[in-house]
CSV table of C-alpha atoms and ligand atoms in Angstrom, one decimal:
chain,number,residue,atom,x,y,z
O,1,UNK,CA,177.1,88.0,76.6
O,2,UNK,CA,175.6,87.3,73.1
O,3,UNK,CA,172.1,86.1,73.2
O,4,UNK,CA,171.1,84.5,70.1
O,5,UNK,CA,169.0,86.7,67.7
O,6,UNK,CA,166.1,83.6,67.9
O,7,UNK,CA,166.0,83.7,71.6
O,8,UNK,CA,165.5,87.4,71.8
O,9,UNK,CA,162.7,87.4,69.3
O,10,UNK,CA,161.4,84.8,72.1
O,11,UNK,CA,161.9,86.8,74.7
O,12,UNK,CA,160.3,89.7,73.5
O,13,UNK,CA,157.2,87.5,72.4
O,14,UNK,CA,157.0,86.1,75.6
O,15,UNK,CA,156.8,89.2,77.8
O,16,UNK,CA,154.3,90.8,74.8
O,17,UNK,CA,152.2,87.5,75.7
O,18,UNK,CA,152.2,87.9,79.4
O,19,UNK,CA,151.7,92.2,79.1
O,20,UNK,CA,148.7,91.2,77.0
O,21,UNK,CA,147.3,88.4,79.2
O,22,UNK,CA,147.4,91.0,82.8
O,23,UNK,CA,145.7,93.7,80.2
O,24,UNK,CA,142.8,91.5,79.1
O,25,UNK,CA,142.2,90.3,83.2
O,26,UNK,CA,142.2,93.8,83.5
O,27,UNK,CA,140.1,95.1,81.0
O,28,UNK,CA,137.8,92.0,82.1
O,29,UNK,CA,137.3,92.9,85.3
O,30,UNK,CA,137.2,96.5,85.7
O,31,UNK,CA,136.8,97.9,82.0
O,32,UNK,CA,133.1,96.2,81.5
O,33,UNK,CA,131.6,98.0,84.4
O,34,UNK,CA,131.0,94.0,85.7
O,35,UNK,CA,130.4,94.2,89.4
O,36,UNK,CA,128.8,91.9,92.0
O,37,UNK,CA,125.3,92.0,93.0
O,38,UNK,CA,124.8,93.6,96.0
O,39,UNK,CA,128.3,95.4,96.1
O,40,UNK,CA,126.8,99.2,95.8
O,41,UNK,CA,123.7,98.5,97.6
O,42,UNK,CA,122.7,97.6,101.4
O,43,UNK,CA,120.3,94.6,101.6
O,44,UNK,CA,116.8,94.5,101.6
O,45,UNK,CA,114.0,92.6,103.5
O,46,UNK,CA,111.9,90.7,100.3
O,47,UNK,CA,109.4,89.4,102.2
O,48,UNK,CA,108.8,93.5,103.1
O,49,UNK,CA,109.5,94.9,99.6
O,50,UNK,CA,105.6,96.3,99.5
O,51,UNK,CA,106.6,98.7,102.2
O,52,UNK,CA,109.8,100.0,101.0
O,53,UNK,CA,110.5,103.1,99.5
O,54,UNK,CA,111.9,102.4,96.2
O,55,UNK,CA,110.3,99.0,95.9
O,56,UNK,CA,106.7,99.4,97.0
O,57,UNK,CA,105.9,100.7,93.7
O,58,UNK,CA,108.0,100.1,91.1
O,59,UNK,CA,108.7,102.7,88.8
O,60,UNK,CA,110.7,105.4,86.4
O,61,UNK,CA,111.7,108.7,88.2
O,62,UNK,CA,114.0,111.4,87.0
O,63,UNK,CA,116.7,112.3,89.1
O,64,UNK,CA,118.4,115.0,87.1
O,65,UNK,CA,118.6,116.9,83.7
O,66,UNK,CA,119.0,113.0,81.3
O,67,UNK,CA,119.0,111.4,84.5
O,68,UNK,CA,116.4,108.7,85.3
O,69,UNK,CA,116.0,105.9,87.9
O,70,UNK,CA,113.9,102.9,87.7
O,71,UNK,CA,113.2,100.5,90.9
O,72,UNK,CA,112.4,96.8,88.6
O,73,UNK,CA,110.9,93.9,90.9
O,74,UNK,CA,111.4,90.5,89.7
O,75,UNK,CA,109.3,87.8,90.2
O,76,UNK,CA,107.6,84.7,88.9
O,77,UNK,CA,106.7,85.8,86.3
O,78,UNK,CA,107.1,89.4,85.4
O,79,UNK,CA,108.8,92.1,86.2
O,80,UNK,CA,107.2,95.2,87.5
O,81,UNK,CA,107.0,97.6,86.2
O,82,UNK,CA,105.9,96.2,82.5
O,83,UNK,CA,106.9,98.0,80.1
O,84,UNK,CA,109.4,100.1,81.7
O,85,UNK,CA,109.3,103.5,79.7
O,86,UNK,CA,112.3,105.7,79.0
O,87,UNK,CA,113.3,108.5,77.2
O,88,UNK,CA,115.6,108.2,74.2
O,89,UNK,CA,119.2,110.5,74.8
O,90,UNK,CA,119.0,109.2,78.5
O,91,UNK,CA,120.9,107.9,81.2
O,92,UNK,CA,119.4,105.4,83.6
O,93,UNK,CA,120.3,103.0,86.6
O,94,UNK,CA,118.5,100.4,87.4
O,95,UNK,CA,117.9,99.0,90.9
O,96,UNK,CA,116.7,95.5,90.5
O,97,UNK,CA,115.7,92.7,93.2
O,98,UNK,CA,113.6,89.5,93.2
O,99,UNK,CA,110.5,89.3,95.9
O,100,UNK,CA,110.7,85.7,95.5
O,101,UNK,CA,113.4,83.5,93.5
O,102,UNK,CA,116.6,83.8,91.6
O,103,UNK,CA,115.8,86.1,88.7
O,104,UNK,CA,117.9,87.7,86.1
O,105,UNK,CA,116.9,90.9,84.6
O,106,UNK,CA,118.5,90.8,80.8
O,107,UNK,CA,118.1,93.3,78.3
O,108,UNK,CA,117.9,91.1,74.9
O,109,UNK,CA,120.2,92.3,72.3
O,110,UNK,CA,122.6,94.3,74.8
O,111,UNK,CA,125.4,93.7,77.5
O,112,UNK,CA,123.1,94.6,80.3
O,113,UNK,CA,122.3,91.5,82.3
O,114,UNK,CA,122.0,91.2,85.9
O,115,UNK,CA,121.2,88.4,88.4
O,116,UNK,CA,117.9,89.5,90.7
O,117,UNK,CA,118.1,88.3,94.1
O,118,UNK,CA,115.6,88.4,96.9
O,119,UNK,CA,117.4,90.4,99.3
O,120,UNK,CA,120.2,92.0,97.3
O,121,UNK,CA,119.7,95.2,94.7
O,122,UNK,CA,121.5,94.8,91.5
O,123,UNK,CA,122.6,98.3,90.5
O,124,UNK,CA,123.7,99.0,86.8
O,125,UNK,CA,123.7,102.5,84.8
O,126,UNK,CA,122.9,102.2,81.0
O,127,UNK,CA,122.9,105.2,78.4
O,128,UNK,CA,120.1,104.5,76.2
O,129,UNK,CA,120.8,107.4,72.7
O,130,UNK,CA,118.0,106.1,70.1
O,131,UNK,CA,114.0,105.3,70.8
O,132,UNK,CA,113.4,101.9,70.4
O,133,UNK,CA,112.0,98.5,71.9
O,134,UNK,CA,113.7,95.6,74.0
O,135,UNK,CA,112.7,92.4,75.7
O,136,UNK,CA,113.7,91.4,79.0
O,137,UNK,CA,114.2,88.0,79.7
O,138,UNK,CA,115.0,85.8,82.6
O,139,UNK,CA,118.3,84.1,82.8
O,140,UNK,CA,118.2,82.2,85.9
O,141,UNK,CA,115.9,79.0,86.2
O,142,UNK,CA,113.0,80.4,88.3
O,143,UNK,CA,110.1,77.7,88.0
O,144,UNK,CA,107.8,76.1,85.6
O,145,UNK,CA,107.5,79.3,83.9
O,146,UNK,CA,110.9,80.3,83.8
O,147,UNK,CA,110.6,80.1,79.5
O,148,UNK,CA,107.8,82.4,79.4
O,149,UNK,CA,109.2,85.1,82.2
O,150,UNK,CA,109.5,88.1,80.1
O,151,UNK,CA,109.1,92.0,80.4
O,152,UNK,CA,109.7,95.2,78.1
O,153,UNK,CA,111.5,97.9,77.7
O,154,UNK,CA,110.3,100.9,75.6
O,155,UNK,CA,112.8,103.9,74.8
O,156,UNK,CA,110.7,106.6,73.6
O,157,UNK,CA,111.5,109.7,71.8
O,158,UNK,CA,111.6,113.2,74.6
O,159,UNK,CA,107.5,113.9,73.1
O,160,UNK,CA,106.1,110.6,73.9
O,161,UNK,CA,107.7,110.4,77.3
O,162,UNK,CA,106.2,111.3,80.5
O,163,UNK,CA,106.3,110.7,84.1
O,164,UNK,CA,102.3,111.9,85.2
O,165,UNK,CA,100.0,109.1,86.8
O,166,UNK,CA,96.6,109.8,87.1
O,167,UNK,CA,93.7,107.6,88.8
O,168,UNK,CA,90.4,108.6,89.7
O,169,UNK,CA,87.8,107.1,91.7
O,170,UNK,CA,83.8,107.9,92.1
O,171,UNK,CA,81.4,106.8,94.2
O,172,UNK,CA,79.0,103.7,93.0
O,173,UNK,CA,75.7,105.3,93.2
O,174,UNK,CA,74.1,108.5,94.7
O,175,UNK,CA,70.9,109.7,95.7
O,176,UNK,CA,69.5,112.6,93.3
O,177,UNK,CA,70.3,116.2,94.4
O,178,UNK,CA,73.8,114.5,96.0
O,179,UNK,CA,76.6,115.5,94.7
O,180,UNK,CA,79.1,113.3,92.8
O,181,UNK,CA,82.4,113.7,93.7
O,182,UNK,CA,85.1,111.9,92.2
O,183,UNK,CA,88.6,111.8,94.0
O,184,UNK,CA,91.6,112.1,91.5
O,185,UNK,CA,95.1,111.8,92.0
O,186,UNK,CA,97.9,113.2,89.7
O,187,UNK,CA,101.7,112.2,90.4
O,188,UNK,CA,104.6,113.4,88.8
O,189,UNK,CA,107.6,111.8,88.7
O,190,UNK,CA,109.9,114.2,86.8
O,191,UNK,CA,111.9,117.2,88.3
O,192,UNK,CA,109.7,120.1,86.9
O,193,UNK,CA,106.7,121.3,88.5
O,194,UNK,CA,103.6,119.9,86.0
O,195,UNK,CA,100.9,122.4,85.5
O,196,UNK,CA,97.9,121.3,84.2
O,197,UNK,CA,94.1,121.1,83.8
O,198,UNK,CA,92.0,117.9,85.1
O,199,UNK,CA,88.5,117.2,83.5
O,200,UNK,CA,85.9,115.6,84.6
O,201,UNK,CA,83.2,115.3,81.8
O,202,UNK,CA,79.9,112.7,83.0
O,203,UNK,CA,76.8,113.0,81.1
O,204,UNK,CA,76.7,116.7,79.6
O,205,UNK,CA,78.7,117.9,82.3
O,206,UNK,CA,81.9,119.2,82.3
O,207,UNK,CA,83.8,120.1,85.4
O,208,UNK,CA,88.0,121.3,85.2
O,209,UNK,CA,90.1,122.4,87.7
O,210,UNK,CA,93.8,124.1,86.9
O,211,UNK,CA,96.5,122.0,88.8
O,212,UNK,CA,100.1,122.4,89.7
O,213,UNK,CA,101.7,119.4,90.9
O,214,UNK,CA,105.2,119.5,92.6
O,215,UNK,CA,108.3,118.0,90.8
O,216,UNK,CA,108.1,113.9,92.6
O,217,UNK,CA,105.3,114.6,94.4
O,218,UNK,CA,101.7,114.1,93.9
O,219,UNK,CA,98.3,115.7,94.3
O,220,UNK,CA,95.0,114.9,95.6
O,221,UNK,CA,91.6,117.2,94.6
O,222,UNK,CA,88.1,116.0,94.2
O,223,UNK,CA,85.6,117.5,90.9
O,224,UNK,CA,82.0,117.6,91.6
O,225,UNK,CA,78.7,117.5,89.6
O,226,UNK,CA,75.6,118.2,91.1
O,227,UNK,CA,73.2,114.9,90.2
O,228,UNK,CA,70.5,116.7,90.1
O,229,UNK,CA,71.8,118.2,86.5
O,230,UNK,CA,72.5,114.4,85.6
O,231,UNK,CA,69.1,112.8,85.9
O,232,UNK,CA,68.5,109.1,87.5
O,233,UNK,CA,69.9,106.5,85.9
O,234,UNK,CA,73.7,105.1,85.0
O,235,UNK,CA,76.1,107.8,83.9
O,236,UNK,CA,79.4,106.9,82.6
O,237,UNK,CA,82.5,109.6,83.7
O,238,UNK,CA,85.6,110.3,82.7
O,239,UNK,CA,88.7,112.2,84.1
O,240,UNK,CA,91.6,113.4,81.7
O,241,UNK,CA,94.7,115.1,82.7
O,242,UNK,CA,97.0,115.4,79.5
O,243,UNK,CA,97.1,112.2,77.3
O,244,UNK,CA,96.0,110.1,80.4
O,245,UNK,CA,92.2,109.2,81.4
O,246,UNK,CA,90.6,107.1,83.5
O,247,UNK,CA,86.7,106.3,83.4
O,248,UNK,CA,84.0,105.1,86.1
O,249,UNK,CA,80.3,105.2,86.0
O,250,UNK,CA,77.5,106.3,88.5
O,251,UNK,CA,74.3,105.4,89.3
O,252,UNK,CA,71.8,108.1,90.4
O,253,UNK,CA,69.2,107.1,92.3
O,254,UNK,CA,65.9,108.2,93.6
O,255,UNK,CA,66.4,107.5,96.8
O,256,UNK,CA,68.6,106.1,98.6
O,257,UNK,CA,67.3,103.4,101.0
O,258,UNK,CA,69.1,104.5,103.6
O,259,UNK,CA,68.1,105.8,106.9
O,260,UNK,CA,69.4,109.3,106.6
O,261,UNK,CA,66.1,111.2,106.4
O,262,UNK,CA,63.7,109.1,108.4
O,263,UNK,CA,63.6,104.9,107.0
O,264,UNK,CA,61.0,104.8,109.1
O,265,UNK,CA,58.7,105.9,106.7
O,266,UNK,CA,58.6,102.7,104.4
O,267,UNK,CA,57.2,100.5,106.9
B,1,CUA,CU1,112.5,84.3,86.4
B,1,CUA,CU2,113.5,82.6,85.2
Protein backbone atom coordinates (compact mmCIF):
# COMPACT_ATOMS: atom_id res chain seq x y z
CA UNK A 1 0.00 0.00 0.00
CA UNK A 2 1.66 3.44 -0.74
CA UNK A 3 0.60 6.10 1.64
CA UNK A 4 1.37 9.37 0.40
CA UNK A 5 4.51 11.11 1.79
CA UNK A 6 1.95 14.21 2.99
CA UNK A 7 -0.25 11.99 4.82
CA UNK A 8 2.45 10.27 6.75
CA UNK A 9 4.06 13.53 7.80
CA UNK A 10 0.21 13.91 9.16
CA UNK A 11 0.11 10.94 10.76
CA UNK A 12 3.12 11.25 12.60
CA UNK A 13 2.04 14.91 13.70
CA UNK A 14 -1.03 13.75 14.81
CA UNK A 15 -0.01 10.96 17.11
CA UNK A 16 3.08 13.53 18.39
CA UNK A 17 -0.09 15.85 19.22
CA UNK A 18 -2.05 13.37 21.05
CA UNK A 19 1.45 11.71 23.00
CA UNK A 20 1.96 15.32 24.06
CA UNK A 21 -1.63 16.25 25.07
CA UNK A 22 -1.86 12.59 27.65
CA UNK A 23 1.87 13.95 28.82
CA UNK A 24 0.81 17.44 29.77
CA UNK A 25 -2.68 15.81 31.73
CA UNK A 26 -0.17 13.92 33.29
CA UNK A 27 2.35 16.11 34.21
CA UNK A 28 -0.74 18.35 35.42
CA UNK A 29 -2.11 16.26 37.63
CA UNK A 30 0.53 14.23 39.26
CA UNK A 31 3.94 16.10 38.40
CA UNK A 32 2.86 19.49 40.50
CA UNK A 33 2.39 17.68 43.70
CA UNK A 34 -1.51 19.23 43.26
CA UNK A 35 -3.69 17.17 45.48
CA UNK A 36 -7.16 17.69 47.08
CA UNK A 37 -7.67 19.15 50.38
CA UNK A 38 -8.33 16.79 52.79
CA UNK A 39 -7.05 13.71 50.76
CA UNK A 40 -3.93 12.93 53.30
CA UNK A 41 -5.57 14.03 56.34
CA UNK A 42 -8.64 12.75 58.55
CA UNK A 43 -11.13 15.56 59.43
CA UNK A 44 -11.31 17.77 62.15
CA UNK A 45 -13.96 19.21 64.52
CA UNK A 46 -13.47 23.38 63.91
CA UNK A 47 -15.70 24.35 66.32
CA UNK A 48 -13.07 22.11 68.87
CA UNK A 49 -9.77 23.20 67.19
CA UNK A 50 -8.67 24.99 70.76
CA UNK A 51 -8.52 21.44 72.11
CA UNK A 52 -6.72 19.62 69.52
CA UNK A 53 -3.32 18.54 69.49
CA UNK A 54 -1.82 20.10 66.57
CA UNK A 55 -4.28 22.93 66.39
CA UNK A 56 -4.64 24.26 69.89
CA UNK A 57 -1.62 26.17 69.57
CA UNK A 58 -0.37 26.77 66.43
CA UNK A 59 3.11 26.49 65.77
CA UNK A 60 6.65 25.45 64.17
CA UNK A 61 8.14 22.08 65.45
CA UNK A 62 11.04 20.06 64.16
CA UNK A 63 10.42 16.71 63.29
CA UNK A 64 13.83 15.56 62.05
CA UNK A 65 17.43 16.61 61.06
CA UNK A 66 15.90 19.72 58.12
CA UNK A 67 12.62 18.62 58.92
CA UNK A 68 10.05 21.03 60.37
CA UNK A 69 6.17 21.07 60.81
CA UNK A 70 3.97 23.95 61.22
CA UNK A 71 0.07 23.59 62.32
CA UNK A 72 -1.35 27.34 60.49
CA UNK A 73 -5.06 28.27 61.58
CA UNK A 74 -6.92 30.36 59.36
CA UNK A 75 -9.38 32.69 60.18
CA UNK A 76 -10.96 36.08 59.77
CA UNK A 77 -8.44 37.68 59.66
CA UNK A 78 -5.11 36.18 60.38
CA UNK A 79 -3.46 33.37 60.41
CA UNK A 80 -1.91 31.97 63.43
CA UNK A 81 0.75 31.68 63.95
CA UNK A 82 1.97 35.34 62.61
CA UNK A 83 4.91 35.33 61.32
CA UNK A 84 5.50 31.79 60.96
CA UNK A 85 9.45 31.42 61.43
CA UNK A 86 11.59 28.94 59.56
CA UNK A 87 14.91 28.07 59.01
CA UNK A 88 16.63 28.67 55.67
CA UNK A 89 18.01 24.93 53.91
CA UNK A 90 14.73 23.47 55.32
CA UNK A 91 11.96 21.25 54.60
CA UNK A 92 8.54 21.93 55.93
CA UNK A 93 4.86 20.70 55.68
CA UNK A 94 2.29 22.57 56.49
CA UNK A 95 -1.04 21.46 58.03
CA UNK A 96 -3.48 24.20 57.42
CA UNK A 97 -7.34 24.48 58.38
CA UNK A 98 -9.86 27.35 58.86
CA UNK A 99 -11.79 27.74 62.48
CA UNK A 100 -14.35 29.58 60.73
CA UNK A 101 -14.79 30.29 56.82
CA UNK A 102 -13.29 29.37 53.51
CA UNK A 103 -9.70 30.58 53.68
CA UNK A 104 -6.76 30.05 51.41
CA UNK A 105 -3.30 29.99 52.71
CA UNK A 106 -1.00 31.46 49.63
CA UNK A 107 2.55 32.01 49.81
CA UNK A 108 2.92 35.36 47.49
CA UNK A 109 5.48 34.97 44.91
CA UNK A 110 5.48 30.97 44.98
CA UNK A 111 3.45 27.88 43.74
CA UNK A 112 2.32 27.09 47.29
CA UNK A 113 -1.39 27.87 47.60
CA UNK A 114 -3.91 25.99 49.39
CA UNK A 115 -7.70 26.32 50.14
CA UNK A 116 -8.28 26.38 54.22
CA UNK A 117 -11.32 24.70 55.17
CA UNK A 118 -13.09 24.39 58.54
CA UNK A 119 -12.99 20.86 58.98
CA UNK A 120 -10.48 19.62 56.46
CA UNK A 121 -6.39 19.94 56.85
CA UNK A 122 -4.68 20.98 53.78
CA UNK A 123 -1.28 19.26 53.83
CA UNK A 124 1.60 20.55 51.49
CA UNK A 125 5.57 20.00 51.97
CA UNK A 126 7.78 22.97 50.69
CA UNK A 127 11.76 23.10 50.61
CA UNK A 128 12.50 26.51 51.55
CA UNK A 129 16.96 26.85 50.50
CA UNK A 130 17.56 30.80 51.03
CA UNK A 131 16.52 33.16 54.18
CA UNK A 132 14.15 35.46 53.16
CA UNK A 133 10.54 37.08 53.69
CA UNK A 134 6.95 36.20 52.13
CA UNK A 135 3.42 37.36 52.51
CA UNK A 136 0.48 35.15 52.86
CA UNK A 137 -2.51 36.13 51.49
CA UNK A 138 -6.08 34.95 51.34
CA UNK A 139 -7.46 33.65 48.14
CA UNK A 140 -10.86 32.74 48.95
CA UNK A 141 -13.59 35.59 49.70
CA UNK A 142 -13.87 35.32 53.52
CA UNK A 143 -15.78 38.57 54.61
CA UNK A 144 -15.50 42.30 54.71
CA UNK A 145 -12.01 41.89 55.42
CA UNK A 146 -11.12 39.44 53.01
CA UNK A 147 -8.51 42.36 51.17
CA UNK A 148 -6.75 42.99 54.28
CA UNK A 149 -6.42 39.04 55.51
CA UNK A 150 -2.75 38.72 55.46
CA UNK A 151 0.05 36.78 57.40
CA UNK A 152 3.97 36.28 57.17
CA UNK A 153 6.44 34.08 56.53
CA UNK A 154 10.07 34.60 57.66
CA UNK A 155 12.84 32.13 56.52
CA UNK A 156 15.65 32.80 58.66
CA UNK A 157 19.29 31.89 58.37
CA UNK A 158 20.23 28.30 60.99
CA UNK A 159 21.69 31.41 63.80
CA UNK A 160 18.65 33.37 63.96
CA UNK A 161 16.34 30.41 64.22
CA UNK A 162 14.97 28.90 67.22
CA UNK A 163 12.22 26.85 68.61
CA UNK A 164 12.45 28.02 72.78
CA UNK A 165 9.21 29.85 74.29
CA UNK A 166 9.57 31.38 77.38
CA UNK A 167 6.71 33.12 79.62
CA UNK A 168 6.92 34.05 83.06
CA UNK A 169 4.47 35.14 85.52
CA UNK A 170 4.77 36.97 89.15
CA UNK A 171 2.59 37.61 91.61
CA UNK A 172 0.97 41.38 91.80
CA UNK A 173 2.02 42.40 95.14
CA UNK A 174 3.53 40.83 98.35
CA UNK A 175 3.82 41.56 101.84
CA UNK A 176 7.51 42.51 102.94
CA UNK A 177 9.66 39.57 104.21
CA UNK A 178 7.39 37.23 101.51
CA UNK A 179 9.02 35.91 99.04
CA UNK A 180 8.51 36.65 95.27
CA UNK A 181 8.27 33.86 93.24
CA UNK A 182 7.83 34.08 89.79
CA UNK A 183 6.63 30.92 87.77
CA UNK A 184 8.52 30.42 84.33
CA UNK A 185 7.97 28.24 81.66
CA UNK A 186 10.59 27.22 78.85
CA UNK A 187 9.35 25.05 75.79
CA UNK A 188 11.32 23.70 73.22
CA UNK A 189 10.23 22.68 70.17
CA UNK A 190 13.30 21.33 68.38
CA UNK A 191 14.62 17.62 68.62
CA UNK A 192 17.77 18.38 70.90
CA UNK A 193 17.62 18.63 74.47
CA UNK A 194 18.17 22.78 75.22
CA UNK A 195 20.42 23.45 78.12
CA UNK A 196 20.29 26.60 79.48
CA UNK A 197 20.38 29.31 82.17
CA UNK A 198 17.08 31.32 83.30
CA UNK A 199 17.49 34.82 85.01
CA UNK A 200 15.52 36.47 86.95
CA UNK A 201 17.00 40.03 87.74
CA UNK A 202 14.26 42.51 89.88
CA UNK A 203 15.66 45.43 91.58
CA UNK A 204 19.46 44.65 92.39
CA UNK A 205 18.70 41.09 92.60
CA UNK A 206 19.76 38.50 90.51
CA UNK A 207 18.52 35.02 90.78
CA UNK A 208 19.61 31.99 87.77
CA UNK A 209 18.92 28.64 87.69
CA UNK A 210 20.72 25.99 85.05
CA UNK A 211 17.95 24.27 83.05
CA UNK A 212 17.77 21.30 80.67
CA UNK A 213 14.65 21.13 78.86
CA UNK A 214 13.64 17.88 76.83
CA UNK A 215 13.73 17.85 72.94
CA UNK A 216 9.39 18.96 72.39
CA UNK A 217 8.72 19.19 75.73
CA UNK A 218 8.64 21.90 78.20
CA UNK A 219 9.64 22.92 81.72
CA UNK A 220 8.14 24.46 84.61
CA UNK A 221 10.53 26.01 87.74
CA UNK A 222 9.83 29.02 89.88
CA UNK A 223 13.01 31.88 90.90
CA UNK A 224 12.61 33.53 94.12
CA UNK A 225 13.76 36.77 95.80
CA UNK A 226 13.33 37.43 99.21
CA UNK A 227 11.38 41.04 99.40
CA UNK A 228 12.75 41.85 102.20
CA UNK A 229 16.23 42.59 100.11
CA UNK A 230 13.83 44.55 97.65
CA UNK A 231 12.39 47.21 99.90
CA UNK A 232 8.50 48.41 99.65
CA UNK A 233 7.47 49.88 96.80
CA UNK A 234 6.98 48.81 92.80
CA UNK A 235 9.86 46.72 91.47
CA UNK A 236 9.99 45.99 87.91
CA UNK A 237 11.39 42.12 86.97
CA UNK A 238 12.66 40.49 84.28
CA UNK A 239 13.28 36.80 83.19
CA UNK A 240 15.71 35.96 80.25
CA UNK A 241 16.43 32.62 78.90
CA UNK A 242 18.71 33.06 75.74
CA UNK A 243 17.58 35.88 73.38
CA UNK A 244 14.00 35.67 74.87
CA UNK A 245 12.65 37.89 78.03
CA UNK A 246 9.69 38.56 79.49
CA UNK A 247 9.04 41.33 82.17
CA UNK A 248 6.38 41.90 85.14
CA UNK A 249 6.56 44.13 88.05
CA UNK A 250 5.73 43.80 91.90
CA UNK A 251 4.52 45.63 94.50
CA UNK A 252 5.94 45.20 98.00
CA UNK A 253 3.97 46.03 100.55
CA UNK A 254 3.89 46.71 104.24
CA UNK A 255 1.41 44.75 105.08
CA UNK A 256 -0.86 42.99 103.54
CA UNK A 257 -4.46 43.62 104.72
CA UNK A 258 -5.22 40.41 104.91
CA UNK A 259 -6.30 38.29 107.75
CA UNK A 260 -3.42 35.96 107.92
CA UNK A 261 -1.86 37.09 111.15
CA UNK A 262 -4.74 38.36 113.16
CA UNK A 263 -7.11 41.39 110.96
CA UNK A 264 -8.59 41.68 113.99
CA UNK A 265 -6.17 44.07 115.17
CA UNK A 266 -7.20 47.07 112.92
CA UNK A 267 -10.54 47.48 114.34
CU1 LIG B 1 -9.67 34.82 54.52
CU2 LIG B 1 -10.21 35.82 52.47
Amino acid sequence: MNVHTYEKIWLVAAMVLIVAFIATITYGSVGLGIAMVGDQQPTIEPTELGDDERFGEPRVEQVGENEYEAYVVAQTFSYQPDPIEVPEDSQVTFYVTARDVIHSFSIAGTNVNTMAIPGEIAEMTVEFDEAGEYGIVCNEYCGPDHHNMEGKLHVVSADEFDLTDLSADGPDEVAVGDSVDVDVVVENRQLEDLETTVTLEIGDETVSEEVTVPGGDAVETTLSVDSSALGEGDHDWTVTVDDHDSSGSVTVLEELDDDADGGEDDE
